[in-house]
Amino acid sequence: MDKPWKISRGPIAATELDVEKANAINGMLIRPVGVLPTKPGDPVLPFAVGLFNELRPLLKPEAGVTTLRRATAAFVHCRRYYFASAQPDSMRHNIDGEPVEPLSAEDRLVAQKRFLSLKQSAKVEAPEPAPVPTPVLSKNEQIRAALLRGRKSTVQ
């Protein structure tokens, strides 16, 4: 996989989780920014280089820069962001959501590799073990357990 993809999947739609991450970022800012999705189905837009420096002045006084950096990192290091960035026709967008320049072939290739790596690791993750059902006790066992519980409380 040394070449970027040549076939575009079109705009990559945001999921509910992408919107939650975007809302976390917008919640720290004095105004929402247009580059982030506002509802599921909105396109995931790759950021212009240096966009974080434009977000910092919009930070609410009570919000920390480190928190904003972490929230932004959580958004840009997810599968759908990488998938959107890997598209052959992907563009970088300014803070208002306007396209400013195409992603370089190198950046698209890095995004493609990270997307495929995250996709593969999601497949490899083991499913959670099924909950162990509680054993079904016979009527005699239920009575015995109730009597023993009562006996222990009177002995103490």
PDB file of C-alpha atoms in Angstrom:
ATOM      1  CA  MET A   1       0.000   0.000   0.000  1.00  0.00           C
ATOM      2  CA  ASP A   2       2.424   2.621  -1.222  1.00  0.00           C
ATOM      3  CA  LYS A   3      -0.037   4.598  -3.313  1.00  0.00           C
ATOM      4  CA  PRO A   4      -2.988   6.711  -2.184  1.00  0.00           C
ATOM      5  CA  TRP A   5      -6.456   5.581  -3.191  1.00  0.00           C
ATOM      6  CA  LYS A   6      -7.702   6.710  -6.589  1.00  0.00           C
ATOM      7  CA  ILE A   7     -11.445   6.101  -6.172  1.00  0.00           C
ATOM      8  CA  SER A   8     -13.342   8.528  -3.973  1.00  0.00           C
ATOM      9  CA  ARG A   9     -16.101   7.406  -1.639  1.00  0.00           C
ATOM     10  CA  GLY A  10     -17.481  10.939  -1.659  1.00  0.00           C
ATOM     11  CA  PRO A  11     -18.132  12.906   1.523  1.00  0.00           C
ATOM     12  CA  ILE A  12     -17.701  10.808   4.662  1.00  0.00           C
ATOM     13  CA  ALA A  13     -20.733  11.209   6.893  1.00  0.00           C
ATOM     14  CA  ALA A  14     -20.315  11.890  10.604  1.00  0.00           C
ATOM     15  CA  THR A  15     -21.753   9.417  13.084  1.00  0.00           C
ATOM     16  CA  GLU A  16     -23.378  10.188  16.422  1.00  0.00           C
ATOM     17  CA  LEU A  17     -20.003   9.634  18.124  1.00  0.00           C
ATOM     18  CA  ASP A  18     -18.298  12.100  15.761  1.00  0.00           C
ATOM     19  CA  VAL A  19     -20.967  14.682  16.579  1.00  0.00           C
ATOM     20  CA  GLU A  20     -20.482  14.083  20.327  1.00  0.00           C
ATOM     21  CA  LYS A  21     -16.750  14.712  19.941  1.00  0.00           C
ATOM     22  CA  ALA A  22     -17.443  17.843  17.881  1.00  0.00           C
ATOM     23  CA  ASN A  23     -19.933  19.075  20.494  1.00  0.00           C
ATOM     24  CA  ALA A  24     -17.302  18.573  23.192  1.00  0.00           C
ATOM     25  CA  ILE A  25     -14.957  20.843  21.248  1.00  0.00           C
ATOM     26  CA  ASN A  26     -17.648  23.428  20.480  1.00  0.00           C
ATOM     27  CA  GLY A  27     -18.709  23.387  24.142  1.00  0.00           C
ATOM     28  CA  MET A  28     -15.288  24.731  25.115  1.00  0.00           C
ATOM     29  CA  LEU A  29     -15.444  27.581  22.596  1.00  0.00           C
ATOM     30  CA  ILE A  30     -17.194  30.941  22.790  1.00  0.00           C
ATOM     31  CA  ARG A  31     -18.874  30.125  19.459  1.00  0.00           C
ATOM     32  CA  PRO A  32     -19.307  26.950  17.404  1.00  0.00           C
ATOM     33  CA  VAL A  33     -17.000  26.490  14.443  1.00  0.00           C
ATOM     34  CA  GLY A  34     -18.176  25.482  10.978  1.00  0.00           C
ATOM     35  CA  VAL A  35     -15.512  22.862  10.360  1.00  0.00           C
ATOM     36  CA  LEU A  36     -17.134  20.463  12.849  1.00  0.00           C
ATOM     37  CA  PRO A  37     -20.235  18.359  12.128  1.00  0.00           C
ATOM     38  CA  THR A  38     -23.392  19.398  13.974  1.00  0.00           C
ATOM     39  CA  LYS A  39     -25.557  16.348  13.277  1.00  0.00           C
ATOM     40  CA  PRO A  40     -25.086  12.761  12.101  1.00  0.00           C
ATOM     41  CA  GLY A  41     -24.762  12.692   8.340  1.00  0.00           C
ATOM     42  CA  ASP A  42     -22.865  15.988   8.113  1.00  0.00           C
ATOM     43  CA  PRO A  43     -19.548  15.561   6.299  1.00  0.00           C
ATOM     44  CA  VAL A  44     -16.364  15.022   8.291  1.00  0.00           C
ATOM     45  CA  LEU A  45     -14.040  17.797   7.090  1.00  0.00           C
ATOM     46  CA  PRO A  46     -10.251  17.516   7.333  1.00  0.00           C
ATOM     47  CA  PHE A  47      -8.749  20.499   9.165  1.00  0.00           C
ATOM     48  CA  ALA A  48      -6.444  23.067   7.606  1.00  0.00           C
ATOM     49  CA  VAL A  49      -2.872  22.915   8.869  1.00  0.00           C
ATOM     50  CA  GLY A  50      -2.612  25.056  12.006  1.00  0.00           C
ATOM     51  CA  LEU A  51      -6.358  25.122  12.680  1.00  0.00           C
ATOM     52  CA  PHE A  52      -5.770  24.468  16.392  1.00  0.00           C
ATOM     53  CA  ASN A  53      -4.068  27.867  16.619  1.00  0.00           C
ATOM     54  CA  GLU A  54      -7.309  29.427  15.361  1.00  0.00           C
ATOM     55  CA  LEU A  55      -9.360  27.486  17.937  1.00  0.00           C
ATOM     56  CA  ARG A  56      -7.271  28.618  20.925  1.00  0.00           C
ATOM     57  CA  PRO A  57      -8.406  32.286  20.861  1.00  0.00           C
ATOM     58  CA  LEU A  58     -12.038  31.065  20.870  1.00  0.00           C
ATOM     59  CA  LEU A  59     -11.501  29.081  24.085  1.00  0.00           C
ATOM     60  CA  LYS A  60     -13.827  29.978  26.952  1.00  0.00           C
ATOM     61  CA  PRO A  61     -11.966  31.385  29.986  1.00  0.00           C
ATOM     62  CA  GLU A  62     -12.942  28.429  32.201  1.00  0.00           C
ATOM     63  CA  ALA A  63     -11.774  25.817  29.653  1.00  0.00           C
ATOM     64  CA  GLY A  64      -8.175  24.668  29.543  1.00  0.00           C
ATOM     65  CA  VAL A  65      -5.940  24.533  26.494  1.00  0.00           C
ATOM     66  CA  THR A  66      -4.880  20.978  27.341  1.00  0.00           C
ATOM     67  CA  THR A  67      -8.510  19.864  27.489  1.00  0.00           C
ATOM     68  CA  LEU A  68      -9.170  21.481  24.108  1.00  0.00           C
ATOM     69  CA  ARG A  69      -6.065  19.817  22.674  1.00  0.00           C
ATOM     70  CA  ARG A  70      -7.190  16.401  23.930  1.00  0.00           C
ATOM     71  CA  ALA A  71     -10.740  16.849  22.625  1.00  0.00           C
ATOM     72  CA  THR A  72      -9.417  17.950  19.242  1.00  0.00           C
ATOM     73  CA  ALA A  73      -6.994  15.005  19.147  1.00  0.00           C
ATOM     74  CA  ALA A  74      -9.850  12.607  19.925  1.00  0.00           C
ATOM     75  CA  PHE A  75     -11.730  13.994  16.923  1.00  0.00           C
ATOM     76  CA  VAL A  76      -8.865  13.983  14.418  1.00  0.00           C
ATOM     77  CA  HIS A  77      -7.470  10.584  15.421  1.00  0.00           C
ATOM     78  CA  CYS A  78     -10.639   8.612  14.750  1.00  0.00           C
ATOM     79  CA  ARG A  79     -11.367   6.274  11.848  1.00  0.00           C
ATOM     80  CA  ARG A  80     -13.881   8.459  10.028  1.00  0.00           C
ATOM     81  CA  TYR A  81     -11.583  11.511  10.116  1.00  0.00           C
ATOM     82  CA  TYR A  82      -8.750   9.440   8.642  1.00  0.00           C
ATOM     83  CA  PHE A  83     -11.148   7.963   6.076  1.00  0.00           C
ATOM     84  CA  ALA A  84     -12.284  11.453   5.030  1.00  0.00           C
ATOM     85  CA  SER A  85      -8.658  12.606   4.827  1.00  0.00           C
ATOM     86  CA  ALA A  86      -7.622   9.602   2.712  1.00  0.00           C
ATOM     87  CA  GLN A  87     -10.091  10.305  -0.100  1.00  0.00           C
ATOM     88  CA  PRO A  88      -8.468  11.333  -3.416  1.00  0.00           C
ATOM     89  CA  ASP A  89     -10.546  14.512  -3.590  1.00  0.00           C
ATOM     90  CA  SER A  90     -10.156  15.450   0.093  1.00  0.00           C
ATOM     91  CA  MET A  91      -9.653  19.097   0.921  1.00  0.00           C
ATOM     92  CA  ARG A  92      -8.441  20.851   4.066  1.00  0.00           C
ATOM     93  CA  HIS A  93     -10.979  23.257   5.585  1.00  0.00           C
ATOM     94  CA  ASN A  94     -10.667  26.462   7.555  1.00  0.00           C
ATOM     95  CA  ILE A  95     -12.417  27.182  10.850  1.00  0.00           C
ATOM     96  CA  ASP A  96     -15.616  28.168   9.033  1.00  0.00           C
ATOM     97  CA  GLY A  97     -15.711  24.918   7.053  1.00  0.00           C
ATOM     98  CA  GLU A  98     -14.584  26.431   3.753  1.00  0.00           C
ATOM     99  CA  PRO A  99     -12.125  24.388   1.636  1.00  0.00           C
ATOM    100  CA  VAL A 100      -8.692  25.993   1.505  1.00  0.00           C
ATOM    101  CA  GLU A 101      -6.342  23.454  -0.111  1.00  0.00           C
ATOM    102  CA  PRO A 102      -6.208  19.809  -1.174  1.00  0.00           C
ATOM    103  CA  LEU A 103      -4.491  17.309   1.097  1.00  0.00           C
ATOM    104  CA  SER A 104      -1.096  16.304  -0.203  1.00  0.00           C
ATOM    105  CA  ALA A 105      -0.617  12.791  -1.556  1.00  0.00           C
ATOM    106  CA  GLU A 106       1.692  12.087   1.401  1.00  0.00           C
ATOM    107  CA  ASP A 107      -0.909  13.205   3.953  1.00  0.00           C
ATOM    108  CA  ARG A 108      -3.604  11.167   2.197  1.00  0.00           C
ATOM    109  CA  LEU A 109      -1.374   8.083   2.243  1.00  0.00           C
ATOM    110  CA  VAL A 110      -0.671   8.494   5.975  1.00  0.00           C
ATOM    111  CA  ALA A 111      -4.405   8.888   6.627  1.00  0.00           C
ATOM    112  CA  GLN A 112      -5.138   5.820   4.496  1.00  0.00           C
ATOM    113  CA  LYS A 113      -2.634   3.701   6.435  1.00  0.00           C
ATOM    114  CA  ARG A 114      -3.968   4.884   9.800  1.00  0.00           C
ATOM    115  CA  PHE A 115      -7.556   4.264   8.721  1.00  0.00           C
ATOM    116  CA  LEU A 116      -6.757   0.715   7.611  1.00  0.00           C
ATOM    117  CA  SER A 117      -4.777   0.085  10.809  1.00  0.00           C
ATOM    118  CA  LEU A 118      -7.668   1.262  12.999  1.00  0.00           C
ATOM    119  CA  LYS A 119     -10.142  -0.720  10.916  1.00  0.00           C
ATOM    120  CA  GLN A 120      -8.027  -3.871  11.300  1.00  0.00           C
ATOM    121  CA  SER A 121      -7.569  -3.406  15.052  1.00  0.00           C
ATOM    122  CA  ALA A 122     -11.336  -2.994  15.458  1.00  0.00           C
ATOM    123  CA  LYS A 123     -11.841  -6.380  13.789  1.00  0.00           C
ATOM    124  CA  VAL A 124      -9.208  -8.047  15.973  1.00  0.00           C
ATOM    125  CA  GLU A 125     -10.649  -6.848  19.279  1.00  0.00           C
ATOM    126  CA  ALA A 126     -12.214  -9.741  21.099  1.00  0.00           C
ATOM    127  CA  PRO A 127     -15.891  -9.455  21.849  1.00  0.00           C
ATOM    128  CA  GLU A 128     -16.863  -9.140  25.476  1.00  0.00           C
ATOM    129  CA  PRO A 129     -17.474 -12.496  27.119  1.00  0.00           C
ATOM    130  CA  ALA A 130     -21.106 -13.405  27.502  1.00  0.00           C
ATOM    131  CA  PRO A 131     -22.413 -12.873  31.018  1.00  0.00           C
ATOM    132  CA  VAL A 132     -22.469 -16.000  33.114  1.00  0.00           C
ATOM    133  CA  PRO A 133     -26.074 -16.854  33.854  1.00  0.00           C
ATOM    134  CA  THR A 134     -26.971 -17.258  37.485  1.00  0.00           C
ATOM    135  CA  PRO A 135     -27.510 -20.893  38.333  1.00  0.00           C
ATOM    136  CA  VAL A 136     -31.093 -22.032  38.630  1.00  0.00           C
ATOM    137  CA  LEU A 137     -31.662 -23.327  42.133  1.00  0.00           C
ATOM    138  CA  SER A 138     -34.163 -26.001  42.925  1.00  0.00           C
ATOM    139  CA  LYS A 139     -36.859 -25.263  45.488  1.00  0.00           C
ATOM    140  CA  ASN A 140     -34.950 -27.310  48.116  1.00  0.00           C
ATOM    141  CA  GLU A 141     -31.724 -25.369  47.441  1.00  0.00           C
ATOM    142  CA  GLN A 142     -33.558 -22.033  47.715  1.00  0.00           C
ATOM    143  CA  ILE A 143     -35.060 -23.019  51.083  1.00  0.00           C
ATOM    144  CA  ARG A 144     -31.700 -24.283  52.355  1.00  0.00           C
ATOM    145  CA  ALA A 145     -29.986 -21.015  51.300  1.00  0.00           C
ATOM    146  CA  ALA A 146     -32.682 -18.931  53.019  1.00  0.00           C
ATOM    147  CA  LEU A 147     -32.362 -20.962  56.227  1.00  0.00           C
ATOM    148  CA  LEU A 148     -28.567 -20.670  56.203  1.00  0.00           C
ATOM    149  CA  ARG A 149     -28.740 -16.903  55.701  1.00  0.00           C
ATOM    150  CA  GLY A 150     -31.087 -16.611  58.688  1.00  0.00           C
ATOM    151  CA  ARG A 151     -28.896 -18.917  60.794  1.00  0.00           C
ATOM    152  CA  LYS A 152     -25.708 -16.923  60.094  1.00  0.00           C
ATOM    153  CA  SER A 153     -27.327 -13.643  61.140  1.00  0.00           C
ATOM    154  CA  THR A 154     -28.508 -15.039  64.495  1.00  0.00           C
ATOM    155  CA  VAL A 155     -25.124 -16.683  65.272  1.00  0.00           C
ATOM    156  CA  GLN A 156     -23.141 -13.469  64.941  1.00  0.00           C
TER     157      GLN A 156
END
